[in-house]
Amino acid sequence: MRTSLIALTALLLAPTAAFAHPVKHKPAAAARGIVSSADPRASEAGREILRAGGSAADAEMAMMLALTVVEPQSSGIGGGGFFVYQQAGGKLVTIDGREKAPASATATRFLGAEGKPMSMFQAAPGGKSVGVPGNIRLMAMVHKRFGKLPWKALFAPAIRLAEQGYTVTRPMAAGMGFVSQVWGAFPAISAQYTRDGKPVAEGALVKNPDLAKTLRLIADKGPDAFYTGEVAQAIVTAATTAPRNPSDITLADLAAYQAKERPPICGSYRGYKICGMGPPSSGAVTVLQILGMLERFDMKKLGADNPVSWHLIGEAMLLAYADREKYLGDSDFVSIPLKGMTDKAYLKARSMTISPDKALGVYEAGTPPGAEPRTAAISSEVAGTTHFVAVDRAGNVGTMTSTVEGPFGSQLLAGGFVLNNELTDFTFAPEKNGAPVANRVEGGKRPLSSMSPTIVYDAKGRPVFTVGAAGGKTIIMQVAKALIAHIDWGMDARAAIGQGLVYFSGTTLILEEGTSLPPMKPAIEALGHKVSVAKLGLKANAAQRTKRGWVGAADPRSVGVALTE
């Protein structure tokens, strides 16, 4: 299953058939504001808002809405996200807009008739995988606290795109090519995205009047128009009458949803402060664990072209992900040893098991200070998701990761937007060896996520770098790798996110095809690793502070762009 999920990720996020030949984009330098997203139309929406005098938060929300229209395979108002915002000269705020399970959900939600976990492809399509969407409540909280423009103004670019139409990108076409095989059972999405029985082709013009109507309603009446009334009813009807896996979601579930401000998770690396989102995101904790285990090694001296560097990164990755699977979940439901997992002494002890000369071979979770007995269990998380950043002329920095989970989420549409399949991010088996799993399904719970919106600060406390990514559980590694590339290897934002990646399947290291890593395969194998080479669908966005001001960057693998105000 894991191999198939990696292949799916690569298919959905790779913008070209020849993945080894990425799209070339120049980074955008900013004497004033900048934006970066995974789609040019969304970036333009963000720039439009900045030019109208909007804040970075306003630009972020406008991009989230625009991506609902032009990148429906990845994100939108039918899903959720995490928002990290550094106010100029002020407080760092992290807001959780992660989807929630219906109140009636139980731990056996994704078990089949024989009590065995369903496969992802059995569980994802249809209503049972749909979580209560969080992005509009997140947007309302963000706008109330940090917005400068009227609420309604943020919807204008997205409404225009939905009404006037947009052309299909190669990533969107690739996503449709994969999942449209099941659309015969899902008439609404088939009607929107197929012509003469075939998915709309790359370059075709698509209009979405139903989505334009929904966006106008929310723009006019505010966020409650999403969580109550006709939009909420459309969500409930679509999910509960789904032809596959009908849901138990209710109008009460939607009306009760609230976004939450969470304490940020921060740590240090090479004199820099690195901050991100806490649970139910596993991003910041796992990124900090990887960096913490690498800190005793001279990664700068080793360099990006040294197989030992990637061996060490691989070892830290495997150990950190082992902790992730065992301890992390929704902190409203399970006790998480957050301080222990990022404790310098604990990470140093974990690091001391890593040798620069030989692979460990076995990668088990440690016992961080404050940990309660827990059973490790692998969680599912597949391709989808998008990331976008904005910096305004005042110096506010926003970075957000948004998702509907897999390609086109649950394959259900309501009001023209895709409903997420986010509940398949729960671990399907509620217990293992008689002990409970931290990320098991529970009513009202938010599933564990790998989304990792991150801001880096220099020794003076100034934000100097921000990054986030898409691509399921590879997100954590994309962010960690970008930070190593930027801080240790001196790469600028675009080069750091464009640098090749090492990931894993079981204990096998996967080197990203079409990058500088595959030629290192024999040397890494000589250190005791099993190694394979594969396409990894990666898609990151970043920005960095330079002497000329902020510079935005989009992943050279993607169709995204960074724009200056």
XYZ file of C-alpha atoms in Angstrom, residues 11-547:
537
model
C 1.450 11.184 -10.354
C -0.749 13.842 -8.846
C 1.838 16.455 -8.013
C 4.253 16.030 -10.919
C 3.473 18.826 -13.367
C 4.980 17.195 -16.413
C 5.184 13.736 -17.863
C 8.964 14.081 -17.870
C 9.331 14.795 -14.157
C 13.077 15.239 -14.446
C 12.585 18.422 -16.473
C 10.958 20.915 -14.088
C 9.220 24.103 -15.082
C 11.571 27.071 -14.769
C 10.458 30.087 -12.747
C 12.404 33.107 -11.593
C 11.977 33.995 -7.910
C 10.133 37.222 -7.173
C 12.102 39.864 -5.288
C 10.154 42.064 -2.907
C 10.951 45.560 -1.831
C 7.303 45.523 -0.789
C 4.937 42.579 -0.533
C 5.289 39.139 -2.116
C 3.114 36.077 -2.612
C 3.833 32.516 -3.695
C 1.451 29.652 -4.406
C 1.214 26.483 -6.457
C -0.968 28.079 -9.155
C -0.373 31.326 -11.078
C -4.033 32.371 -10.800
C -3.966 32.033 -7.026
C -0.711 33.978 -6.778
C -2.266 36.722 -8.879
C -5.258 36.780 -6.512
C -2.915 37.285 -3.578
C -1.038 40.057 -5.351
C -4.315 41.765 -6.254
C -5.251 41.868 -2.587
C -1.861 43.233 -1.513
C -2.071 45.956 -4.169
C -5.496 46.917 -2.835
C -3.929 47.523 0.584
C -4.685 44.160 2.106
C -2.549 42.497 4.742
C -0.567 39.300 4.254
C -3.447 37.553 6.038
C -5.923 38.973 3.523
C -3.734 37.794 0.649
C -3.461 34.324 2.162
C -7.213 33.968 2.451
C -7.793 35.222 -1.089
C -5.319 32.632 -2.354
C -7.049 29.894 -0.360
C -10.352 30.815 -2.022
C -8.826 31.063 -5.496
C -7.191 27.657 -5.085
C -10.652 26.254 -4.302
C -11.518 27.130 -7.890
C -8.350 26.413 -9.869
C -6.789 23.578 -7.845
C -9.826 21.499 -6.774
C -7.774 18.314 -6.799
C -5.700 19.588 -3.885
C -7.473 22.016 -1.584
C -10.396 24.324 -0.984
C -13.208 25.432 1.268
C -14.432 21.837 1.444
C -11.290 20.967 3.394
C -9.130 22.400 6.139
C -5.729 23.843 6.871
C -3.189 25.281 9.253
C -2.290 28.973 9.288
C 0.888 30.447 10.802
C 1.166 34.237 11.056
C 3.962 36.417 12.332
C 2.694 39.908 13.028
C 5.237 42.606 12.249
C 6.931 43.301 15.567
C 4.290 41.284 17.376
C 3.016 37.863 18.326
C 3.336 34.611 16.392
C -0.108 33.050 15.967
C -0.963 29.537 14.755
C -4.551 28.654 13.866
C -5.944 25.150 13.472
C -8.622 24.767 10.805
C -8.249 20.996 10.582
C -11.366 18.990 9.760
C -13.204 17.072 12.488
C -14.917 13.694 12.580
C -18.697 13.742 13.054
C -19.773 13.479 16.687
C -21.155 9.988 16.081
C -17.912 8.597 14.583
C -16.465 5.546 16.318
C -13.118 3.772 16.329
C -14.405 1.089 13.946
C -15.290 3.584 11.198
C -12.785 2.210 8.693
C -12.959 -1.475 9.567
C -14.457 -3.869 7.053
C -16.988 -6.634 7.587
C -14.374 -8.983 9.058
C -13.037 -6.356 11.428
C -9.960 -5.708 9.304
C -8.898 -2.210 8.178
C -10.251 -1.154 4.804
C -7.854 -0.244 2.035
C -7.427 3.435 1.228
C -9.162 2.956 -2.099
C -12.134 1.349 -0.353
C -12.380 3.987 2.360
C -11.676 7.298 0.617
C -14.413 7.669 -2.037
C -17.818 8.635 -0.686
C -19.238 10.123 2.473
C -17.607 8.221 5.322
C -14.233 9.894 4.764
C -15.622 13.446 4.845
C -14.626 15.535 7.848
C -16.351 18.753 8.877
C -14.523 21.384 6.759
C -12.516 23.978 8.665
C -11.169 26.495 6.170
C -14.022 29.007 6.293
C -14.021 29.159 10.114
C -10.233 29.513 9.953
C -10.642 32.325 7.429
C -13.161 34.093 9.670
C -10.783 33.994 12.632
C -7.861 35.177 10.509
C -9.838 38.019 8.948
C -11.255 39.216 12.252
C -7.804 39.408 13.821
C -5.515 40.370 10.957
C -7.605 41.517 8.008
C -7.517 45.040 6.591
C -9.864 44.757 3.615
C -13.585 43.999 3.872
C -14.495 40.303 4.100
C -16.339 40.455 0.799
C -13.327 41.841 -1.077
C -11.321 38.681 -0.449
C -13.803 36.617 -2.469
C -13.691 38.729 -5.631
C -10.776 37.013 -7.428
C -12.138 33.510 -6.745
C -15.661 34.431 -7.842
C -14.281 35.941 -11.039
C -12.326 32.762 -11.798
C -15.355 30.552 -11.131
C -17.671 32.663 -13.281
C -15.363 33.563 -16.166
C -13.516 30.266 -16.195
C -9.928 29.067 -15.958
C -7.750 26.684 -17.926
C -6.929 23.230 -16.610
C -3.312 22.771 -15.540
C -1.277 19.641 -16.068
C -1.406 18.686 -12.347
C -5.190 19.002 -12.346
C -5.451 16.917 -15.518
C -3.187 14.270 -13.996
C -5.366 14.097 -10.892
C -8.502 13.652 -12.950
C -6.829 10.988 -15.048
C -6.250 8.923 -11.947
C -9.508 9.237 -10.008
C -12.050 9.696 -12.794
C -12.252 5.924 -13.102
C -14.669 5.992 -10.137
C -16.672 9.025 -11.242
C -19.362 6.869 -12.774
C -20.665 6.503 -9.227
C -20.370 10.248 -8.518
C -22.552 12.196 -10.967
C -21.942 15.698 -9.555
C -18.160 15.677 -9.971
C -18.497 13.890 -13.308
C -20.825 16.609 -14.575
C -18.429 19.339 -13.486
C -15.146 17.900 -14.713
C -15.894 15.602 -17.672
C -16.935 16.240 -21.266
C -18.376 13.448 -23.423
C -17.501 10.945 -20.721
C -13.833 11.954 -20.461
C -12.060 14.221 -17.955
C -11.524 17.739 -19.257
C -8.093 18.020 -20.853
C -5.150 20.183 -19.954
C -5.709 23.646 -21.382
C -9.502 23.337 -21.506
C -11.616 26.150 -20.078
C -13.671 25.253 -17.007
C -16.374 27.367 -15.401
C -18.004 26.599 -12.065
C -21.224 28.605 -11.619
C -22.324 26.533 -8.614
C -19.106 27.406 -6.786
C -19.435 31.061 -7.781
C -22.927 31.067 -6.236
C -21.610 29.495 -3.019
C -18.754 31.971 -2.763
C -21.111 34.914 -3.344
C -23.396 33.656 -0.593
C -20.548 33.370 1.929
C -19.120 36.714 0.812
C -22.481 38.411 1.356
C -23.635 36.692 4.530
C -20.414 35.721 6.282
C -18.985 32.411 7.524
C -22.225 31.200 9.094
C -23.597 30.874 5.564
C -21.217 27.955 5.098
C -21.914 26.158 8.384
C -25.687 26.633 8.432
C -28.416 26.979 5.844
C -28.334 25.750 2.258
C -24.573 25.202 1.993
C -24.457 23.119 5.173
C -27.470 21.156 3.959
C -25.755 20.522 0.621
C -22.697 19.142 2.444
C -24.793 16.866 4.658
C -26.929 15.658 1.759
C -23.938 14.913 -0.457
C -22.162 12.961 2.286
C -25.126 11.074 3.768
C -26.606 10.041 0.408
C -23.274 9.186 -1.206
C -23.474 6.087 -3.426
C -20.429 4.708 -1.644
C -19.723 4.796 2.082
C -22.600 7.110 3.131
C -21.749 9.294 6.108
C -23.351 10.027 9.470
C -22.404 13.725 9.410
C -25.155 16.096 10.589
C -26.097 19.758 10.421
C -25.234 19.937 14.114
C -21.683 18.787 13.328
C -21.222 21.674 10.919
C -22.850 24.273 13.163
C -20.613 23.260 16.072
C -17.303 23.517 14.210
C -14.790 26.095 15.448
C -11.245 26.881 14.357
C -8.760 26.996 17.225
C -5.729 29.059 18.042
C -3.024 26.644 19.194
C 0.292 27.321 20.922
C 3.081 27.336 18.328
C 5.763 24.669 18.502
C 9.234 26.204 18.429
C 12.785 24.938 18.673
C 16.291 25.921 17.671
C 18.757 24.799 15.004
C 22.198 26.314 14.393
C 21.211 29.504 16.225
C 17.937 29.922 14.330
C 14.503 29.676 15.924
C 12.102 27.504 13.960
C 8.360 27.601 14.622
C 5.349 25.809 13.267
C 2.031 24.185 13.994
C 1.365 21.909 16.933
C -0.980 18.899 17.065
C -3.067 17.791 15.339
C -0.229 18.681 12.974
C 2.784 16.424 13.320
C 4.805 18.834 11.188
C 6.687 21.082 13.571
C 7.434 18.355 16.122
C 8.784 15.915 13.543
C 10.765 18.572 11.653
C 12.369 19.704 14.918
C 13.174 16.110 15.824
C 14.943 15.546 12.504
C 16.935 18.756 12.835
C 17.704 18.090 16.489
C 19.203 14.698 15.701
C 21.316 16.182 12.901
C 22.613 19.162 14.856
C 25.701 17.384 16.215
C 26.874 16.579 12.685
C 28.674 19.155 10.535
C 26.163 19.143 7.719
C 27.671 22.274 6.198
C 31.071 20.642 5.839
C 29.568 17.419 4.511
C 27.546 19.303 1.884
C 24.645 18.463 -0.381
C 26.665 16.261 -2.734
C 27.930 13.886 -0.057
C 26.174 10.497 0.346
C 26.902 10.644 4.077
C 24.698 13.738 4.369
C 21.733 11.857 2.926
C 22.487 8.783 5.013
C 22.375 10.932 8.157
C 19.202 12.685 7.030
C 17.654 9.286 6.305
C 18.560 7.944 9.743
C 17.127 10.988 11.544
C 14.018 10.808 9.356
C 13.295 7.171 10.155
C 13.744 7.680 13.896
C 11.581 10.820 13.929
C 8.775 9.237 11.933
C 8.802 6.277 14.346
C 8.089 8.703 17.191
C 5.449 10.418 15.050
C 3.511 7.205 14.478
C 3.554 6.259 18.143
C 2.861 9.457 20.021
C 1.162 12.101 17.882
C -2.536 12.764 17.393
C -5.163 15.323 18.363
C -4.000 16.808 21.677
C -7.631 17.467 22.645
C -8.085 13.687 22.858
C -4.713 12.129 23.681
C -1.835 13.072 25.945
C 1.191 13.999 23.822
C 4.697 14.412 25.256
C 5.404 17.517 23.184
C 8.143 18.950 25.388
C 9.764 15.561 25.726
C 9.737 14.868 21.998
C 11.620 18.103 21.264
C 13.808 18.037 24.383
C 17.454 18.627 23.414
C 18.744 15.923 25.734
C 16.269 13.381 24.369
C 17.138 14.243 20.787
C 20.838 14.079 21.540
C 20.374 10.602 22.992
C 18.446 9.569 19.869
C 21.145 11.141 17.724
C 23.889 9.169 19.476
C 22.407 5.971 18.037
C 23.178 7.334 14.548
C 26.578 6.504 13.063
C 27.983 8.308 10.028
C 29.469 4.986 8.923
C 26.622 2.481 9.127
C 22.836 2.323 9.005
C 20.964 1.363 12.151
C 18.688 -0.982 10.235
C 15.984 -0.978 12.936
C 14.090 2.217 13.696
C 11.848 2.133 16.722
C 10.164 4.910 18.653
C 12.013 6.188 21.677
C 10.646 7.045 25.101
C 10.598 10.834 25.398
C 10.187 12.412 28.835
C 6.536 12.457 29.858
C 5.460 9.736 27.427
C 2.572 7.482 28.360
C 2.323 3.888 27.116
C 1.211 3.973 23.519
C 1.053 1.653 20.543
C 2.718 2.659 17.302
C 0.567 2.348 14.176
C 1.020 3.649 10.666
C -1.398 6.357 9.556
C -2.466 6.879 5.965
C -1.932 10.183 4.187
C -1.892 10.553 0.418
C -1.239 13.215 -2.163
C -3.211 16.393 -2.292
C -2.711 19.593 -0.356
C -1.217 22.949 -1.299
C 0.874 25.640 0.345
C 1.041 29.403 -0.086
C 2.888 32.296 1.531
C 2.466 36.055 1.685
C 4.483 38.935 3.118
C 3.014 42.438 3.111
C 4.704 45.844 3.020
C 4.404 46.147 6.813
C 6.403 42.945 7.304
C 3.590 40.605 8.377
C 4.380 37.045 7.298
C 1.668 34.479 6.547
C 2.199 30.853 5.637
C -0.638 28.332 5.210
C -1.073 24.745 4.134
C -4.559 23.796 2.926
C -5.955 20.447 1.821
C -8.841 18.213 0.804
C -6.495 15.223 1.321
C -6.383 12.892 -1.712
C -6.960 13.880 -5.348
C -10.419 15.478 -5.489
C -10.946 14.400 -1.888
C -13.965 12.160 -1.405
C -15.082 12.636 -5.060
C -18.165 14.421 -3.714
C -19.207 17.953 -4.639
C -21.451 20.254 -2.608
C -22.194 23.743 -3.828
C -19.579 23.321 -6.536
C -16.651 22.591 -4.178
C -14.884 19.306 -3.464
C -15.536 17.654 -0.109
C -12.445 16.337 1.639
C -11.605 12.720 2.452
C -9.613 13.886 5.472
C -10.903 11.261 7.893
C -8.772 8.656 6.125
C -5.816 10.396 7.814
C -6.870 8.572 10.964
C -5.186 5.254 11.616
C -7.790 2.715 10.516
C -6.950 0.109 13.181
C -8.041 1.575 16.543
C -5.714 -0.630 18.560
C -2.665 -2.795 18.122
C -1.653 -5.650 20.399
C -4.494 -4.683 22.701
C -3.328 -1.101 23.232
C -5.006 2.038 21.841
C -3.579 3.955 18.900
C -3.152 7.718 19.425
C -4.575 8.571 15.993
C -7.628 6.304 16.129
C -11.016 7.621 15.027
C -13.158 9.292 17.702
C -16.207 11.541 17.478
C -15.238 15.212 17.164
C -11.545 14.405 16.821
C -9.175 15.939 14.269
C -6.972 13.484 12.345
C -3.199 13.684 12.514
C -1.656 15.715 9.709
C 1.793 16.158 8.167
C 1.109 19.736 7.057
C 4.086 21.822 8.171
C 3.773 25.600 7.657
C 7.012 26.945 9.109
C 8.664 30.283 9.914
C 12.366 30.686 10.712
C 13.827 33.510 12.825
C 17.406 34.778 13.049
C 19.350 35.529 16.217
C 17.730 38.970 16.381
C 14.264 37.411 16.365
C 13.428 38.596 12.845
C 11.506 36.252 10.530
C 13.912 35.414 7.711
C 12.494 32.346 5.965
C 9.151 30.617 5.584
C 8.308 27.347 3.869
C 5.613 24.717 3.501
C 4.787 21.913 1.107
C 2.273 19.458 -0.341
C 2.506 15.713 -0.824
C 1.159 13.740 2.130
C 3.696 12.510 4.627
C 6.575 13.708 2.431
C 5.623 17.241 3.518
C 7.633 16.926 6.723
C 10.713 15.831 4.820
C 10.330 18.526 2.179
C 10.314 21.168 4.888
C 13.168 19.618 6.876
C 15.247 19.255 3.713
C 14.564 22.851 2.682
C 15.695 24.082 6.102
C 18.903 22.029 5.934
C 19.558 23.211 2.383
C 18.985 26.841 3.333
C 20.662 26.963 6.750
C 23.485 24.437 6.329
C 24.152 24.554 2.605
C 23.454 28.225 1.973
C 20.870 27.706 -0.753
C 18.354 30.419 -1.534
C 14.636 29.682 -1.143
C 14.076 28.392 -4.657
C 17.150 26.169 -4.670
C 16.344 24.854 -1.179
C 12.838 23.707 -2.095
C 14.070 22.470 -5.471
C 16.823 20.319 -3.969
C 16.207 16.576 -4.346
C 14.588 14.625 -1.527
C 15.162 11.400 0.354
C 12.046 9.652 1.659
C 11.264 6.096 2.745
C 9.081 3.030 2.363
C 9.390 0.745 5.366
C 13.128 0.986 6.063
C 14.065 1.437 2.398
C 15.343 4.891 1.507
C 13.843 6.395 -1.651
C 15.957 8.830 -3.643
C 14.043 11.267 -5.804
C 14.328 10.447 -9.477
C 15.670 13.136 -11.786
C 17.755 14.900 -9.128
C 21.358 14.808 -7.911
C 20.568 11.991 -5.453
C 20.246 8.761 -7.529
C 23.983 8.657 -8.472
C 24.653 8.357 -4.710
C 22.674 5.107 -4.501
C 25.694 2.721 -4.437
C 27.472 4.765 -1.773
C 24.375 4.944 0.428
C 23.818 1.212 -0.018
C 27.410 0.642 1.073
C 26.465 2.248 4.385
C 23.919 -0.521 4.949
C 20.706 0.920 3.541
C 18.242 -0.606 1.175
C 17.795 2.081 -1.474
C 15.414 2.633 -4.367
C 14.907 5.450 -6.855
C 11.422 6.775 -7.586
C 9.425 9.799 -8.597
C 8.223 11.725 -5.574
C 5.449 14.210 -6.249
C 6.710 17.297 -4.456
C 5.334 20.813 -4.357
C 6.686 23.470 -1.982
C 6.509 27.238 -1.679
C 8.789 29.516 0.294
C 10.056 33.040 0.879
C 13.217 34.491 2.374
C 14.381 37.852 3.652
C 17.301 39.286 1.681
C 19.147 42.605 1.657
